[in-house]
Amino acid sequence: MKQVYMDYAASTPVDSDVIKSMMPYFSKTYGNPSSTHKHGRLALQAVEHARKQVSSCFNVDPETFLFTSGGTEADNLALKGIAFQHLPKDLGKGPHIITSTIEHPAVLQTCKQLEAYGYSIAYLPVDETGLIDLDQLKETITEDTQLISIMYANNEIGTIEPVEKIGNIAHKHNVLFHTDAVQAVGKIPIDLSKLPIDLLSISSHKIYGPKGVGALYHTKDITFDPLFQGGGHEQGKRSGTLNTPGIVGLGKACELSQKRLKKDISQLEQMSDYFIKRLFEIESSTLNGHPTKRLVNNIHFRFKGIEGNALHSLLDEKGISIATGSACSSKKIQASHVLLALGLTPEEAISSIRFTIGRLTTKEEIDYVLPIVKESINHLRSISPLWKSNK
Ligand SMILES: Cc1ncc(COP(=O)(O)O)c(C=O)c1O
C-alpha cells in the first residue's frame, strides 16, 4: 500500500546528509567531549563546530547556544531556570511569568508545576485565530513579572505570534522574553541579532535532524539556574555528557535548513495553498487558525459532522499519517486545549484534523490524499446522526 506521511510537525525524516555527518561520532570519534585526550578533543571540536552551525543559522555568536535533549528540556530550562533565580516567597503577588493558553505542554505543564511551587502565572487568552492581544499583555505585566514566554508559532494550528512586538513590550518593562521556536525554525527566517528575544528553544527532529537533541539560545548577559546538577558541562548551565552524534546532526540540520530556507518556504507555501484550496471544496469545511499568519506547512481543518479521530483511523488504514491534535496529545480523546482556546465548541474541536507537509511532500501525494479524504468524510457523514440531523 502507498504510504503518505503528512505529520511533519510531529517529526521529520532525518536528512541523508545529516545521517552522514553523524556516523563517525558513534564508533570512530567516540570520545567524551569533556576528556582532554585526543579522542575527547576531536569530539569537542565536532560539538563546537555544530554550535557554530546552529548559531550562524540565527546570526548570533556560538556561546549563546547550549545543547539540550530537545525542545521540552529547552523550554523547561528557560522557564524554571529564570523562575528559580528567585523563590516565590521573595517575589510579589503579581504574575511572575506570563504565557498563553495555547502553548505546547512543555511550557504549559512547566507553568503548572511552577504554580504548584507557589509561583504566580498569567495565561493570556487568544482570539479565534490564535493570536494573543498585545494590549492585554501590556496590562498583565507588573513589577513582579520576571519572564514572558509566548511561542513563535503554534504546533497545532500554525498561528504565528507577533514575537518582535511581544519582545519590545517585554523589554520596555524590563522583563525577559522566551519563545518556543520549535515549529518556527526552517519555516520562518529568524535573525536573533535583530529580534528582542532573550531565550529561544529549538528541537532537531522538527528540522530533519535526529530525535532527542535540541538547544536553548540565551543572550550573553542572562543568568539562569541549571535544571541538572552534575559535572558543570555547557558552562555550568546544563550538566550531562554531551550527545556528540546528536549535536553534530542538529548542527548539520540547522546548516541545511538555513541554506534551503527560501526554497523550502516557497515550495511549502505553494503546496499548502493548493491543499487548502482543494480542502475547501468539501462541504462544511473550515480552516482553523489564522488565514495568513500561519506556518507554511500547516493545514488544520475541521469538517462538520465527523470525528477527527475516526478520520485519522480511516486514513491510517489507507497508509496516510496525519494528526488530530498535537502528536503529544493524540492518544487522549479530549478536545485539544488549543482549539478550545480559540473558542471552538468541544464538538467543533474534535471534528478537526492536522496535515503538516514537508520537504518530501509532492503535489502527487496531495492529489492522492484528497479523494481519499473526501471519500472518508462522506462515509463518516453518512453514518453520523449529528450530520444527518444538521441537514
Ligand atoms: C511547539 C513545540 N514545543 C516543544 C516541543 C517539544 O520538543 P521535543 O519533542 O524536542 O521535546 C514540540 C514538539 O512537538 C513542539 O511542537
Short mmCIF file of C-alpha atoms and ligand atoms in Angstrom, two decimals:
data_model
loop_
_atom_site.label_atom_id
_atom_site.label_comp_id
_atom_site.label_asym_id
_atom_site.label_seq_id
_atom_site.Cartn_x
_atom_site.Cartn_y
_atom_site.Cartn_z
CA MET A 1 0.00 0.00 0.00
CA LYS A 2 1.19 3.52 -0.77
CA GLN A 3 2.32 5.33 2.37
CA VAL A 4 1.92 9.09 2.69
CA TYR A 5 3.37 10.97 5.63
CA MET A 6 1.69 14.27 6.46
CA ASP A 7 2.70 14.73 10.08
CA TYR A 8 5.90 16.76 9.71
CA ALA A 9 5.03 18.90 12.75
CA ALA A 10 5.28 15.74 14.87
CA SER A 11 8.63 14.72 13.42
CA THR A 12 10.60 14.78 10.18
CA PRO A 13 12.71 12.17 8.41
CA VAL A 14 16.41 12.63 9.07
CA ASP A 15 18.17 14.13 6.03
CA SER A 16 20.71 11.76 4.47
CA ASP A 17 23.48 14.40 4.75
CA VAL A 18 22.65 14.74 8.44
CA ILE A 19 22.97 10.98 8.92
CA LYS A 20 26.29 11.03 7.04
CA SER A 21 27.61 13.83 9.25
CA MET A 22 26.67 11.91 12.42
CA MET A 23 28.05 8.49 11.53
CA PRO A 24 31.73 8.97 12.53
CA TYR A 25 30.70 10.06 16.02
CA PHE A 26 29.17 6.75 17.05
CA SER A 27 32.12 4.41 16.79
CA LYS A 28 35.08 6.29 15.34
CA THR A 29 35.28 9.62 17.13
CA TYR A 30 33.51 8.36 20.23
CA GLY A 31 35.49 10.14 22.93
CA ASN A 32 33.79 12.16 25.64
CA PRO A 33 33.95 15.83 24.56
CA SER A 34 34.92 16.70 28.16
CA SER A 35 38.04 14.48 28.07
CA THR A 36 41.28 16.27 27.43
CA HIS A 37 42.97 13.48 25.41
CA LYS A 38 42.90 13.34 21.62
CA HIS A 39 39.68 11.28 21.39
CA GLY A 40 37.95 13.81 23.60
CA ARG A 41 39.41 16.82 21.83
CA LEU A 42 38.18 15.56 18.45
CA ALA A 43 34.67 15.07 19.83
CA LEU A 44 34.78 18.55 21.36
CA GLN A 45 35.84 20.04 18.04
CA ALA A 46 32.78 18.46 16.44
CA VAL A 47 30.50 19.82 19.16
CA GLU A 48 31.92 23.31 18.80
CA HIS A 49 31.62 23.14 15.02
CA ALA A 50 27.95 22.20 15.46
CA ARG A 51 27.48 25.12 17.87
CA LYS A 52 28.80 27.43 15.14
CA GLN A 53 26.45 25.89 12.57
CA VAL A 54 23.46 26.32 14.90
CA SER A 55 24.30 29.87 15.94
CA SER A 56 25.08 31.07 12.42
CA CYS A 57 21.66 29.83 11.34
CA PHE A 58 20.29 32.50 13.74
CA ASN A 59 23.06 35.07 13.09
CA VAL A 60 24.41 35.15 16.66
CA ASP A 61 27.61 34.08 18.46
CA PRO A 62 28.18 30.38 19.25
CA GLU A 63 28.36 30.88 23.03
CA THR A 64 24.71 31.95 23.07
CA PHE A 65 23.55 28.38 22.37
CA LEU A 66 23.65 25.44 24.76
CA PHE A 67 22.64 21.93 23.83
CA THR A 68 19.76 20.06 25.44
CA SER A 69 17.91 16.78 24.96
CA GLY A 70 15.24 18.53 22.86
CA GLY A 71 12.63 21.25 22.81
CA THR A 72 10.97 20.03 26.00
CA GLU A 73 14.15 20.39 28.03
CA ALA A 74 14.95 23.76 26.44
CA ASP A 75 11.51 25.07 27.45
CA ASN A 76 11.82 23.67 30.99
CA LEU A 77 15.29 25.16 31.37
CA ALA A 78 14.20 28.60 30.17
CA LEU A 79 11.17 28.83 32.43
CA LYS A 80 12.44 27.10 35.56
CA GLY A 81 15.94 28.50 35.10
CA ILE A 82 14.59 32.05 35.30
CA ALA A 83 11.93 31.31 37.92
CA PHE A 84 14.38 29.56 40.27
CA GLN A 85 16.55 32.67 40.43
CA HIS A 86 14.01 33.94 42.96
CA LEU A 87 11.82 31.85 45.22
CA PRO A 88 8.10 32.71 45.28
CA LYS A 89 8.39 33.94 48.87
CA ASP A 90 10.84 36.61 47.71
CA LEU A 91 8.55 37.83 44.95
CA GLY A 92 5.39 39.92 44.97
CA LYS A 93 1.91 38.69 44.15
CA GLY A 94 1.75 39.79 40.50
CA PRO A 95 2.34 37.29 37.70
CA HIS A 96 5.95 36.08 37.76
CA ILE A 97 5.57 34.51 34.36
CA ILE A 98 3.16 35.46 31.59
CA THR A 99 2.40 32.85 28.97
CA SER A 100 -0.51 31.95 26.69
CA THR A 101 -3.26 29.34 26.86
CA ILE A 102 -2.12 27.71 23.58
CA GLU A 103 1.49 26.88 24.46
CA HIS A 104 2.92 23.41 23.98
CA PRO A 105 2.63 21.20 27.11
CA ALA A 106 6.41 21.62 27.58
CA VAL A 107 5.64 25.22 28.57
CA LEU A 108 2.12 24.83 29.98
CA GLN A 109 2.92 21.87 32.25
CA THR A 110 6.10 23.59 33.42
CA CYS A 111 3.99 26.60 34.35
CA LYS A 112 1.52 24.33 36.20
CA GLN A 113 4.42 22.86 38.18
CA LEU A 114 5.78 26.32 38.99
CA GLU A 115 2.28 27.32 40.15
CA ALA A 116 2.24 24.31 42.49
CA TYR A 117 5.55 25.62 43.91
CA GLY A 118 3.88 28.96 44.63
CA TYR A 119 4.82 30.99 41.57
CA SER A 120 2.11 33.14 40.03
CA ILE A 121 1.42 32.54 36.34
CA ALA A 122 -0.83 34.53 33.99
CA TYR A 123 -2.23 32.64 30.99
CA LEU A 124 -3.18 35.05 28.22
CA PRO A 125 -6.20 34.07 26.12
CA VAL A 126 -6.06 34.17 22.32
CA ASP A 127 -8.56 35.33 19.72
CA GLU A 128 -10.38 32.96 17.34
CA THR A 129 -7.30 32.83 15.09
CA GLY A 130 -4.86 32.03 17.89
CA LEU A 131 -3.25 35.46 18.35
CA ILE A 132 -2.61 36.98 21.78
CA ASP A 133 -3.78 40.53 22.44
CA LEU A 134 -0.80 42.89 22.84
CA ASP A 135 -2.76 45.43 24.91
CA GLN A 136 -3.78 42.69 27.27
CA LEU A 137 -0.15 41.61 27.52
CA LYS A 138 0.88 45.17 28.47
CA GLU A 139 -1.87 45.34 31.10
CA THR A 140 -0.87 41.99 32.60
CA ILE A 141 2.78 42.91 33.24
CA THR A 142 3.51 44.01 36.82
CA GLU A 143 6.74 44.79 38.66
CA ASP A 144 6.82 41.12 39.76
CA THR A 145 6.94 39.80 36.20
CA GLN A 146 10.24 38.03 35.51
CA LEU A 147 9.51 36.40 32.19
CA ILE A 148 7.12 36.35 29.25
CA SER A 149 7.00 33.05 27.35
CA ILE A 150 4.97 33.08 24.15
CA MET A 151 5.54 30.60 21.36
CA TYR A 152 6.83 31.75 17.95
CA ALA A 153 4.34 29.57 16.10
CA ASN A 154 1.75 27.15 17.37
CA ASN A 155 2.33 23.44 16.81
CA GLU A 156 -1.33 22.58 16.25
CA ILE A 157 -2.88 25.40 14.23
CA GLY A 158 0.33 27.01 12.96
CA THR A 159 -0.57 30.57 14.02
CA ILE A 160 2.50 32.83 14.12
CA GLU A 161 2.60 35.18 17.11
CA PRO A 162 3.94 38.76 16.80
CA VAL A 163 7.19 37.92 18.60
CA GLU A 164 9.01 41.13 17.73
CA LYS A 165 6.22 43.25 19.22
CA ILE A 166 5.98 40.97 22.26
CA GLY A 167 9.75 41.23 22.83
CA ASN A 168 9.66 45.02 22.55
CA ILE A 169 6.87 45.21 25.11
CA ALA A 170 8.77 42.85 27.43
CA HIS A 171 11.98 44.87 27.19
CA LYS A 172 10.20 48.18 27.67
CA HIS A 173 9.08 46.78 31.04
CA ASN A 174 12.47 45.22 31.85
CA VAL A 175 11.05 41.72 31.52
CA LEU A 176 12.82 38.80 29.82
CA PHE A 177 11.24 37.21 26.76
CA HIS A 178 11.40 33.49 25.95
CA THR A 179 9.90 31.98 22.82
CA ASP A 180 9.40 28.36 21.87
CA ALA A 181 10.52 28.34 18.23
CA VAL A 182 10.42 24.56 17.83
CA GLN A 183 7.89 24.73 15.00
CA ALA A 184 9.06 28.03 13.50
CA VAL A 185 12.64 27.04 12.65
CA GLY A 186 13.05 26.16 8.98
CA LYS A 187 9.79 27.85 8.04
CA ILE A 188 10.41 31.44 9.11
CA PRO A 189 13.73 33.33 8.85
CA ILE A 190 14.85 34.09 12.43
CA ASP A 191 17.63 36.65 12.88
CA LEU A 192 18.30 36.73 16.60
CA SER A 193 20.79 39.58 16.23
CA LYS A 194 17.83 41.80 15.34
CA LEU A 195 15.00 40.37 17.42
CA PRO A 196 14.23 41.34 21.05
CA ILE A 197 14.38 37.72 22.24
CA ASP A 198 16.34 36.63 25.34
CA LEU A 199 15.71 32.88 25.29
CA LEU A 200 14.63 30.64 22.41
CA SER A 201 14.03 26.89 22.25
CA ILE A 202 14.69 24.71 19.22
CA SER A 203 14.44 20.98 18.51
CA SER A 204 16.40 18.96 15.97
CA HIS A 205 13.79 16.38 14.94
CA LYS A 206 11.45 19.03 13.53
CA ILE A 207 14.12 20.15 11.05
CA TYR A 208 15.25 16.86 9.52
CA GLY A 209 17.71 16.16 12.33
CA PRO A 210 17.79 13.32 14.89
CA LYS A 211 15.39 12.98 17.83
CA GLY A 212 16.49 13.65 21.41
CA VAL A 213 18.56 16.77 20.82
CA GLY A 214 17.77 20.47 20.87
CA ALA A 215 19.19 23.75 22.04
CA LEU A 216 18.42 26.81 24.11
CA TYR A 217 19.52 30.23 22.92
CA HIS A 218 20.22 32.75 25.67
CA THR A 219 21.59 36.28 25.43
CA LYS A 220 25.11 36.57 26.82
CA ASP A 221 24.33 38.61 29.93
CA ILE A 222 21.42 36.47 31.09
CA THR A 223 21.71 34.24 34.17
CA PHE A 224 19.52 31.26 34.95
CA ASP A 225 19.65 28.27 37.27
CA PRO A 226 20.56 24.89 35.77
CA LEU A 227 17.98 22.09 35.86
CA PHE A 228 20.57 19.37 36.35
CA GLN A 229 23.35 19.28 38.90
CA GLY A 230 26.46 17.43 37.77
CA GLY A 231 29.77 17.89 36.07
CA GLY A 232 29.14 21.51 35.05
CA HIS A 233 29.00 20.95 31.29
CA GLU A 234 27.92 23.75 28.97
CA GLN A 235 29.49 26.37 31.26
CA GLY A 236 27.60 25.02 34.24
CA LYS A 237 24.24 25.66 32.59
CA ARG A 238 23.47 22.08 31.55
CA SER A 239 25.33 19.21 33.16
CA GLY A 240 25.44 15.83 31.44
CA THR A 241 27.77 14.25 28.90
CA LEU A 242 27.20 15.87 25.54
CA ASN A 243 25.39 13.80 22.91
CA THR A 244 28.08 14.23 20.24
CA PRO A 245 26.37 12.45 17.29
CA GLY A 246 23.04 14.12 18.06
CA ILE A 247 24.62 17.55 18.38
CA VAL A 248 26.55 17.07 15.14
CA GLY A 249 23.25 16.10 13.49
CA LEU A 250 21.49 19.18 14.86
CA GLY A 251 24.34 21.37 13.57
CA LYS A 252 24.10 19.91 10.09
CA ALA A 253 20.29 20.10 10.12
CA CYS A 254 20.49 23.82 11.02
CA GLU A 255 23.06 24.46 8.29
CA LEU A 256 20.87 22.73 5.69
CA SER A 257 17.74 24.46 6.96
CA GLN A 258 19.45 27.85 6.57
CA LYS A 259 20.70 27.01 3.07
CA ARG A 260 17.32 25.72 1.91
CA LEU A 261 15.11 28.20 3.76
CA LYS A 262 13.91 30.23 0.76
CA LYS A 263 13.35 27.14 -1.36
CA ASP A 264 11.60 25.26 1.44
CA ILE A 265 9.31 28.18 2.21
CA SER A 266 8.25 28.76 -1.39
CA GLN A 267 7.74 25.04 -2.05
CA LEU A 268 5.70 24.55 1.13
CA GLU A 269 3.69 27.71 0.53
CA GLN A 270 2.70 26.63 -2.96
CA MET A 271 1.71 23.18 -1.82
CA SER A 272 -0.22 24.21 1.29
CA ASP A 273 -2.09 26.93 -0.67
CA TYR A 274 -3.13 24.28 -3.17
CA PHE A 275 -4.04 21.75 -0.45
CA ILE A 276 -6.11 24.32 1.48
CA LYS A 277 -7.92 25.46 -1.67
CA ARG A 278 -8.84 21.87 -2.54
CA LEU A 279 -9.97 21.01 1.00
CA PHE A 280 -12.35 23.96 0.92
CA GLU A 281 -14.18 22.10 -1.88
CA ILE A 282 -15.51 19.80 0.83
CA GLU A 283 -18.89 20.93 2.12
CA SER A 284 -18.90 22.50 5.61
CA SER A 285 -15.12 22.64 5.95
CA THR A 286 -13.34 25.37 7.92
CA LEU A 287 -9.66 26.26 8.21
CA ASN A 288 -8.60 26.51 11.87
CA GLY A 289 -6.07 29.13 12.93
CA HIS A 290 -5.08 32.34 11.18
CA PRO A 291 -5.81 32.65 7.44
CA THR A 292 -2.45 34.30 6.65
CA LYS A 293 -0.27 34.48 9.80
CA ARG A 294 0.28 30.72 9.72
CA LEU A 295 3.16 28.31 9.22
CA VAL A 296 3.66 27.48 5.57
CA ASN A 297 3.38 23.75 6.19
CA ASN A 298 0.27 23.70 8.40
CA ILE A 299 -3.17 22.72 7.11
CA HIS A 300 -5.60 22.43 10.01
CA PHE A 301 -9.25 21.85 9.14
CA ARG A 302 -12.48 20.99 10.79
CA PHE A 303 -15.20 19.12 8.94
CA LYS A 304 -18.71 19.38 10.33
CA GLY A 305 -20.36 16.14 11.41
CA ILE A 306 -17.25 13.97 11.65
CA GLU A 307 -14.87 12.95 14.42
CA GLY A 308 -11.24 13.76 13.76
CA ASN A 309 -10.16 10.54 15.46
CA ALA A 310 -12.37 8.44 13.17
CA LEU A 311 -11.00 10.20 10.09
CA HIS A 312 -7.47 9.74 11.43
CA SER A 313 -8.09 5.96 11.77
CA LEU A 314 -9.62 5.64 8.30
CA LEU A 315 -6.69 7.49 6.73
CA ASP A 316 -4.22 5.48 8.79
CA GLU A 317 -5.77 2.26 7.43
CA LYS A 318 -5.12 3.66 3.96
CA GLY A 319 -1.49 4.43 4.71
CA ILE A 320 -1.92 8.17 5.31
CA SER A 321 -0.41 9.57 8.51
CA ILE A 322 -1.90 12.78 9.90
CA ALA A 323 -2.64 14.14 13.39
CA THR A 324 -5.80 15.09 15.20
CA GLY A 325 -4.28 17.37 17.83
CA SER A 326 -0.61 17.68 18.60
CA ALA A 327 1.34 14.40 18.50
CA CYS A 328 1.97 14.55 22.22
CA SER A 329 -1.76 14.56 22.99
CA SER A 330 -3.05 12.39 20.15
CA LYS A 331 -3.65 9.41 22.46
CA LYS A 332 -6.06 11.37 24.63
CA ILE A 333 -9.59 11.59 23.29
CA GLN A 334 -10.17 15.02 24.72
CA ALA A 335 -10.63 18.17 22.73
CA SER A 336 -7.35 19.98 22.16
CA HIS A 337 -6.67 22.81 24.61
CA VAL A 338 -5.55 24.94 21.67
CA LEU A 339 -8.79 24.54 19.73
CA LEU A 340 -10.88 25.18 22.84
CA ALA A 341 -8.81 28.32 23.49
CA LEU A 342 -9.83 29.60 20.04
CA GLY A 343 -13.43 29.45 21.27
CA LEU A 344 -14.40 26.32 19.35
CA THR A 345 -17.05 24.10 20.96
CA PRO A 346 -15.79 20.64 22.03
CA GLU A 347 -17.78 19.23 19.10
CA GLU A 348 -16.04 21.55 16.62
CA ALA A 349 -12.68 20.85 18.21
CA ILE A 350 -12.96 17.07 17.92
CA SER A 351 -14.04 17.37 14.28
CA SER A 352 -10.60 18.79 13.41
CA ILE A 353 -7.51 17.25 11.85
CA ARG A 354 -4.00 18.49 11.11
CA PHE A 355 -2.00 17.84 7.97
CA THR A 356 1.58 19.09 8.13
CA ILE A 357 3.63 18.79 4.99
CA GLY A 358 7.39 18.90 4.49
CA ARG A 359 10.37 18.80 2.16
CA LEU A 360 9.46 15.41 0.76
CA THR A 361 5.78 16.15 0.16
CA THR A 362 4.81 16.23 -3.52
CA LYS A 363 1.77 17.55 -5.37
CA GLU A 364 1.16 13.94 -6.46
CA GLU A 365 0.87 12.94 -2.82
CA ILE A 366 -1.63 15.72 -2.16
CA ASP A 367 -3.64 14.67 -5.23
CA TYR A 368 -3.56 11.09 -3.98
CA VAL A 369 -4.69 12.05 -0.47
CA LEU A 370 -7.51 14.48 -1.44
CA PRO A 371 -10.04 11.99 -2.89
CA ILE A 372 -9.37 9.57 -0.01
CA VAL A 373 -10.04 12.35 2.49
CA LYS A 374 -13.23 13.33 0.64
CA GLU A 375 -14.46 9.74 0.45
CA SER A 376 -13.70 9.11 4.11
CA ILE A 377 -15.54 12.26 5.17
CA ASN A 378 -18.54 11.30 3.02
CA HIS A 379 -18.54 7.86 4.61
CA LEU A 380 -18.29 9.21 8.15
CA ARG A 381 -21.04 11.72 7.47
CA SER A 382 -23.29 9.02 6.01
CA ILE A 383 -23.21 7.19 9.36
CA SER A 384 -23.22 10.29 11.58
CA PRO A 385 -26.57 11.07 13.23
CA LEU A 386 -25.14 14.50 14.00
CA TRP A 387 -24.56 15.27 10.32
CA LYS A 388 -27.99 13.92 9.29
CA SER A 389 -29.81 15.99 11.90
CA ASN A 390 -27.97 19.07 10.66
CA LYS A 391 -29.11 18.54 7.09
C1 LIG B 1 5.99 23.88 19.92
C2 LIG B 1 6.70 22.71 20.50
N1 LIG B 1 7.44 22.88 21.60
C3 LIG B 1 8.13 21.87 22.16
C4 LIG B 1 8.09 20.61 21.63
C5 LIG B 1 8.87 19.51 22.28
O1 LIG B 1 10.06 19.26 21.55
P1 LIG B 1 10.82 17.85 21.72
O2 LIG B 1 9.99 16.84 21.03
O3 LIG B 1 12.15 18.08 21.06
O4 LIG B 1 10.96 17.62 23.18
C6 LIG B 1 7.32 20.37 20.48
C7 LIG B 1 7.19 19.01 19.92
O5 LIG B 1 6.17 18.63 19.37
C8 LIG B 1 6.62 21.45 19.89
O6 LIG B 1 5.88 21.29 18.80
#
